[in-house]
Coordinates of C-alpha atoms in Angstrom, one line a residue:
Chain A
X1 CA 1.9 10.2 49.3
X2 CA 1.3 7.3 47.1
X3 CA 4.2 5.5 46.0
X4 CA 2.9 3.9 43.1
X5 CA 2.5 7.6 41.5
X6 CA 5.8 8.4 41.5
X7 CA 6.9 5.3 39.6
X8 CA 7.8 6.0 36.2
X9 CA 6.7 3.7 33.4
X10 CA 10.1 1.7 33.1
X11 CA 10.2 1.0 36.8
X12 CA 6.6 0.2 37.3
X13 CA 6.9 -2.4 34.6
X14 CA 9.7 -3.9 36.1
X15 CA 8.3 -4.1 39.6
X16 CA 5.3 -5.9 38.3
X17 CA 8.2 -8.5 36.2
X18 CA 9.8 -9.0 39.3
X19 CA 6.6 -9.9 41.4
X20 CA 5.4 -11.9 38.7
X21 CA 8.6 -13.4 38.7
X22 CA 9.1 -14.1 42.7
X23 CA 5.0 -15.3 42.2
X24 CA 6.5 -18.2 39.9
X25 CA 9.3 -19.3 41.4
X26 CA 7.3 -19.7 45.1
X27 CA 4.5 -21.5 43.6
X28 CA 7.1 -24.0 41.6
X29 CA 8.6 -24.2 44.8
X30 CA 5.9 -24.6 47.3
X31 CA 4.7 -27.2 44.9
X32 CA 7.6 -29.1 44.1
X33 CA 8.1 -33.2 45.1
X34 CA 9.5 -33.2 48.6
X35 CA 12.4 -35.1 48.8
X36 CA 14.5 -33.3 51.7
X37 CA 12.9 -34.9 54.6
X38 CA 15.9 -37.1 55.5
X39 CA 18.3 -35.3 54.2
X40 CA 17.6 -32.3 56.5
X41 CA 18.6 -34.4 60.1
X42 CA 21.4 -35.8 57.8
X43 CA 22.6 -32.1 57.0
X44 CA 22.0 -31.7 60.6
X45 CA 24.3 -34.6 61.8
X46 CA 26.9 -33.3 59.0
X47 CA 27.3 -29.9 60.1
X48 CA 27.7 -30.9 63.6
X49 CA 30.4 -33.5 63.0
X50 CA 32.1 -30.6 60.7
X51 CA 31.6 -28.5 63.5
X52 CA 33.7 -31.1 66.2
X53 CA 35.9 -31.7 63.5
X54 CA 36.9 -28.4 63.3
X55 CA 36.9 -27.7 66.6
X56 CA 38.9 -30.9 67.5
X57 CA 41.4 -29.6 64.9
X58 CA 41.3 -26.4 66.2
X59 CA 42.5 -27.4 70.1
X60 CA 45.1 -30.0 68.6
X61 CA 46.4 -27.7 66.5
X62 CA 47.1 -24.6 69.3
X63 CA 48.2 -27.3 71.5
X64 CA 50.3 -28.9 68.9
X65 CA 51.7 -25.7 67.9
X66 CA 52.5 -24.7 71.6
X67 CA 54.7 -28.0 71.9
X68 CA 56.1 -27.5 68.7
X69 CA 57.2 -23.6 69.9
X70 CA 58.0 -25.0 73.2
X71 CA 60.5 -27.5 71.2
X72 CA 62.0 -24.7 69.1
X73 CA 62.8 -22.5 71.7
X74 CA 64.8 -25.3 73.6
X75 CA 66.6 -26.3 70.7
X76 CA 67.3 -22.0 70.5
X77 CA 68.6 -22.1 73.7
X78 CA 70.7 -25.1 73.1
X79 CA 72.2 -24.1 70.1
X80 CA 73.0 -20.6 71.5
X81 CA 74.4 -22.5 75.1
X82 CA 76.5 -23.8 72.8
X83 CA 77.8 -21.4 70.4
X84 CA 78.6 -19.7 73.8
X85 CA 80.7 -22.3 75.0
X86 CA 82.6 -22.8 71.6
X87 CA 83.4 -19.1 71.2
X88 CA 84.6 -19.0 75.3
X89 CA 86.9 -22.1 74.4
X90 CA 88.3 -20.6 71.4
X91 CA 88.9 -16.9 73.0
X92 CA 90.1 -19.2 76.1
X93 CA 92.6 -20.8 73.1
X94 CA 93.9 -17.6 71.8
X95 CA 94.5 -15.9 75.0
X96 CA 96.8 -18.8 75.9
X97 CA 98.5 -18.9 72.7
X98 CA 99.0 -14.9 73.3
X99 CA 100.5 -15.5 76.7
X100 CA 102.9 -18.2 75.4
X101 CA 103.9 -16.1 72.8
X102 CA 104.7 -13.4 75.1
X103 CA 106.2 -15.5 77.5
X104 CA 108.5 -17.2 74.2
X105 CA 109.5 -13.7 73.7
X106 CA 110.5 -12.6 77.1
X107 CA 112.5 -15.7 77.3
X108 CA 114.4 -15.4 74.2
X109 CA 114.9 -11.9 75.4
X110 CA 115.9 -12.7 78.8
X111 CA 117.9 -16.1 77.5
X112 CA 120.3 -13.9 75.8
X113 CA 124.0 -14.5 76.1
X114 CA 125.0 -11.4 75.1
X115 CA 122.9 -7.9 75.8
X116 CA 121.9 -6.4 72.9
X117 CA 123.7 -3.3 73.2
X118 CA 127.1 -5.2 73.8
X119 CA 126.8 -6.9 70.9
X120 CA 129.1 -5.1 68.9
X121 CA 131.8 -5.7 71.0
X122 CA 131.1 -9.1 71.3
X123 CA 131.6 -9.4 67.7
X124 CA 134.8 -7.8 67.6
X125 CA 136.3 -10.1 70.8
X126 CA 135.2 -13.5 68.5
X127 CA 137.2 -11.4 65.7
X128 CA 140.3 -11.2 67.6
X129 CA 139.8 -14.8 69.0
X130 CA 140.0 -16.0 65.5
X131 CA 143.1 -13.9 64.5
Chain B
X1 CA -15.8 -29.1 71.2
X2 CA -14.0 -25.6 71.6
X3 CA -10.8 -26.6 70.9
X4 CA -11.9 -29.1 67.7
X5 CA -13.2 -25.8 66.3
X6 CA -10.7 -23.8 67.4
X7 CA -8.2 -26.8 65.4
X8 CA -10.6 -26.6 62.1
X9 CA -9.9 -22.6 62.3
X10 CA -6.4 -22.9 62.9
X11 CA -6.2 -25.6 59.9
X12 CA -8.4 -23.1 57.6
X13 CA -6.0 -20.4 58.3
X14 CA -2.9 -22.4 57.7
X15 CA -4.2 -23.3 54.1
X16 CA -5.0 -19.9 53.1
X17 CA -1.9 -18.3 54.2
X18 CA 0.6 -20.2 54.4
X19 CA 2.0 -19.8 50.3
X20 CA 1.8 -16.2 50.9
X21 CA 3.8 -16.8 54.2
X22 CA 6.3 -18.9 52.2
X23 CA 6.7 -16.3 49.3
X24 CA 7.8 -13.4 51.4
X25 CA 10.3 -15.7 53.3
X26 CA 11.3 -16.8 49.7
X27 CA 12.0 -13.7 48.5
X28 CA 13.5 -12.4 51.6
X29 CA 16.1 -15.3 51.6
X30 CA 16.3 -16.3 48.3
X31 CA 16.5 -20.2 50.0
X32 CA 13.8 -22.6 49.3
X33 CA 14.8 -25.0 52.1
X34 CA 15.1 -22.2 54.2
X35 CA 12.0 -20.5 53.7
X36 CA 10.2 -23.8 54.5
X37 CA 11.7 -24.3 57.7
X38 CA 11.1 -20.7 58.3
X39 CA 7.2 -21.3 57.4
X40 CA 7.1 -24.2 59.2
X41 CA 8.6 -22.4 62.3
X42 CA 6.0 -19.3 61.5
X43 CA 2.9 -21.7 61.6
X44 CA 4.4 -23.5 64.6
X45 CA 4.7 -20.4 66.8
X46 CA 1.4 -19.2 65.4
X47 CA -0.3 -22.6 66.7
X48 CA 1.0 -22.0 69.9
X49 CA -0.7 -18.5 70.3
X50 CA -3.4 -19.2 68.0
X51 CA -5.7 -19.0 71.3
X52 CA -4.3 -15.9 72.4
X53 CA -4.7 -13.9 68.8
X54 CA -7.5 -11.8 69.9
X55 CA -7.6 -10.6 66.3
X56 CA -6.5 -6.8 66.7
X57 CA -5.1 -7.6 63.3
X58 CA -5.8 -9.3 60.4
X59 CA -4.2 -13.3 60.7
X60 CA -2.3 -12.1 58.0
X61 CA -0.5 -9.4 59.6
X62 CA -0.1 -11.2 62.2
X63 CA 1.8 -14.6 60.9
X64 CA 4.1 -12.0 58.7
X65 CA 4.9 -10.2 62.2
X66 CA 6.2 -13.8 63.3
X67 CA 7.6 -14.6 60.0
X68 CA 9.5 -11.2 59.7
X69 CA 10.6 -12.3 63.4
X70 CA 11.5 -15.5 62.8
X71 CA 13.4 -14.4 59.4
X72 CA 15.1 -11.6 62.1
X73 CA 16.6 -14.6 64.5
X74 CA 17.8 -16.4 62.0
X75 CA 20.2 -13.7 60.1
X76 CA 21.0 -12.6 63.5
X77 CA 21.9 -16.4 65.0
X78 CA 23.9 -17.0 61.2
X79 CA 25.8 -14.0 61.9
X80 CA 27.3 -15.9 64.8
X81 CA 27.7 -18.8 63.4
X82 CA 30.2 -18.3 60.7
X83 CA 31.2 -21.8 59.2
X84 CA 26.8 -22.2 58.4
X85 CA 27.5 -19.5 55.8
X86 CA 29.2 -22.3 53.5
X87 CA 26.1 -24.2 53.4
X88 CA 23.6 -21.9 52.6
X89 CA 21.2 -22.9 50.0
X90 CA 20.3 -19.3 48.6
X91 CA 20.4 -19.4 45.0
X92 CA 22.3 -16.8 43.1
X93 CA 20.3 -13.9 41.2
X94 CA 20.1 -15.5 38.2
X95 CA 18.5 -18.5 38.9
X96 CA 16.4 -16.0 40.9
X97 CA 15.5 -14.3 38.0
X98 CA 14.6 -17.1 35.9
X99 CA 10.9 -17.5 36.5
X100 CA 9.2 -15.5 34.5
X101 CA 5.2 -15.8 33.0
X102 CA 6.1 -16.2 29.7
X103 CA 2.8 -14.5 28.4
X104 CA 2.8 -13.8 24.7
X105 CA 5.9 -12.0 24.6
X106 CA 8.8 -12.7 22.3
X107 CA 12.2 -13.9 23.4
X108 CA 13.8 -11.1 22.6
X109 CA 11.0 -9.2 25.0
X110 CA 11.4 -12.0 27.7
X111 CA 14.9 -11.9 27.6
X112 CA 14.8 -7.9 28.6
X113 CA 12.6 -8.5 31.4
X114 CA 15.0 -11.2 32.6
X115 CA 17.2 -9.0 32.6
X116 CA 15.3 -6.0 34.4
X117 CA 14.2 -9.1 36.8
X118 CA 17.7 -9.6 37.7
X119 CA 18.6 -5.8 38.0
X120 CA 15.6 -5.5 40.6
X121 CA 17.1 -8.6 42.6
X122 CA 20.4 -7.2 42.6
X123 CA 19.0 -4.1 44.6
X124 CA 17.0 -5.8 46.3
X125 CA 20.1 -7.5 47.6
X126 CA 21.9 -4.1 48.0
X127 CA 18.8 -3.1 50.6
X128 CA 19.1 -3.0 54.2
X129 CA 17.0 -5.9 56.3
X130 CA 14.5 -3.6 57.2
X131 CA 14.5 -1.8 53.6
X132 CA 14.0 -5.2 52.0
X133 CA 11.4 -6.6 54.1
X134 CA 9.3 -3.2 53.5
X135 CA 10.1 -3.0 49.8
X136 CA 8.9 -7.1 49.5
X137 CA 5.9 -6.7 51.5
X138 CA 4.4 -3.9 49.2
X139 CA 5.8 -5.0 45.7
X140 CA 5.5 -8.1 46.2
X141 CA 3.1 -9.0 48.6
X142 CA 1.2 -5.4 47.6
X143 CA 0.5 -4.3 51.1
X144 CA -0.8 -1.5 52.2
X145 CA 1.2 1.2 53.9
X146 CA -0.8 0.5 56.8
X147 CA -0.4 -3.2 57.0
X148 CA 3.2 -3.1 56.4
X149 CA 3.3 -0.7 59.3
X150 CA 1.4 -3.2 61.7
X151 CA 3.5 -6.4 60.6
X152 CA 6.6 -4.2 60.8
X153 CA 6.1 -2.9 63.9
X154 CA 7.4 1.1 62.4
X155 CA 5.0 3.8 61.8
X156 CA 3.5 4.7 58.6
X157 CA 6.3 7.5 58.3
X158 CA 9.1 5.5 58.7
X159 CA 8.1 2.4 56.1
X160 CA 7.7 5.8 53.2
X161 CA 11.1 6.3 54.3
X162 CA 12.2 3.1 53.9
X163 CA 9.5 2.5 50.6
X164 CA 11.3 5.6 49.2
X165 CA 15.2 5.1 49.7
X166 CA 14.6 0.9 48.2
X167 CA 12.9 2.6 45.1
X168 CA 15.7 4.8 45.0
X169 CA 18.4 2.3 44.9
X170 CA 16.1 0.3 42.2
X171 CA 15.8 2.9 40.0
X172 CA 19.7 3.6 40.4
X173 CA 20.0 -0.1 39.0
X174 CA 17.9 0.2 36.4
X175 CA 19.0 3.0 35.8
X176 CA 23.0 2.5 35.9
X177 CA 22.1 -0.9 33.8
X178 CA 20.5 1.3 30.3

């Protein structure tokens, strides 16, 4: 099978455009003025200090970001230690106030002078005493 | 004495072939810095085993079996190393496309085969390695199956394969472009 047969007009012409063309760009460029021959070691040295750079960046940032984690999570724990604390002191409030309530009542209960019940009658011997 | 001959051969051979060397790896990488460090590396390796070529080849299949080699490392080493891919020096597909013979044609007629010039890059692009390399060596190097074959290291089936799926994705672009 020959290939070039079984090109049709428009493609053969623009293979041969695009040999012709990658024929004149080579020889302009295997001809042009040299000028790179420092700058290629130069490139060289750049790229490598990019690449320490970066990886210098790299390990100070994970470890950076490991105490900076480490940090938050302390200052978590703190916070919650003493939310903790706050809401025990403040339950611990309430339940005291509760049980001095209670007790208030059951002392003005007990402290009565008169049972409830004879009340009434009470009332009506302060009635007579007054007569 | 030998090896003084064997230097004016190797010298001989070097002038001869080495733009043809540099041209492939030009078009293959579309870097001009590139391809000369990729010729220089070709020529270099060649010098090394120039004593050893015993000539089953022509020296032109043989230096684009290192240069196709050579071009082979390199994509697969840049693959690794991710942050090169900033610096690379391939120029886009215009610039690519802007050499052209100007002949007698008029601008108009220039500025259509600019255009098909680009189209053709922009498949080319599209290929796969091995499709590229094939397609470059016979349209623009215009090898013969057979040689392409030899510096390839596939069989003469297996580049029409290749021959015949590039032309296909040309086509497509030229085609898609109308």
């Amino acid at each position: 099978m020959n290939f070039d047969e079984q090109l049709d007009d428009e493609l053969n012409a623009a293979l041969k455009e695009f040999r012709s063309s990658v024929h004149g760009w080579s020889e302009a460029a295997y001809f042009r003025p040299r000028t790179a021959i420092h700058a290629a070691p130069r490139a060289r040295v750049w790229r490598l200090v990019a690449g320490w750079a970066l990886g210098c960046a790299l390990l100070v940032g994970a470890v950076g970001g490991g105490i900076v984690e480490q940090r938050h999570r302390q200052e978590l724990a703190r916070i919650t230690a003493v939310q903790t604390a706050e809401q025990q002191r403040k339950l611990a409030v309430e339940r005291a106030r509760e049980e001095e309530d209670l007790l208030a009542k059951v002392d003005s209960d007990v402290a009565r002078e008169v049972p409830s019940a004879m009340e009434p009658l009470a009332q009506l011997m302060v009635e007579d005493e007054s007569k | 004495m030998t090896e003084e001959i064997a230097a004016d051969e190797f010298t001989r051979m070097v002038a001869s072939h080495r733009p043809q060397i540099f041209r492939f790896l030009l078009a293959s990488t579309r870097d001009v810095d590139l391809a000369e460090t990729l010729t220089q590396d070709c020529l270099l390796k060649a010098h090394r085993h120039w004593a050893s070529f015993r000539g089953e080849s022509s020296v032109m299949t043989w230096l684009m079996r290192i240069a196709i080699n050579l071009q082979k490392d390199h994509w697969r080493s840049r693959r690794m190393q991710f942050w090169r891919q900033a610096s690379s020096g391939a120029v886009d597909l215009d610039e690519a496309s802007e050499w052209l013979p100007s002949g007698e044609r008029s601008a108009e007629q220039q500025m259509l085969a600019r255009e098909r010039v680009a189209q053709v890059w922009k498949a080319v692009e599209k290929l796969s390695e091995r499709q590229r390399t094939v397609f470059l060596l016979r349209y623009v190097e215009e090898q013969e199956l057979s040689q392409i074959a030899e510096a390839t290291g596939l069989s003469e089936g297996t580049v029409k394969a290749h021959l015949s799926r590039a032309l296909v994705k040309v086509r497509g672009e030229l085609g898609g472009k109308r």
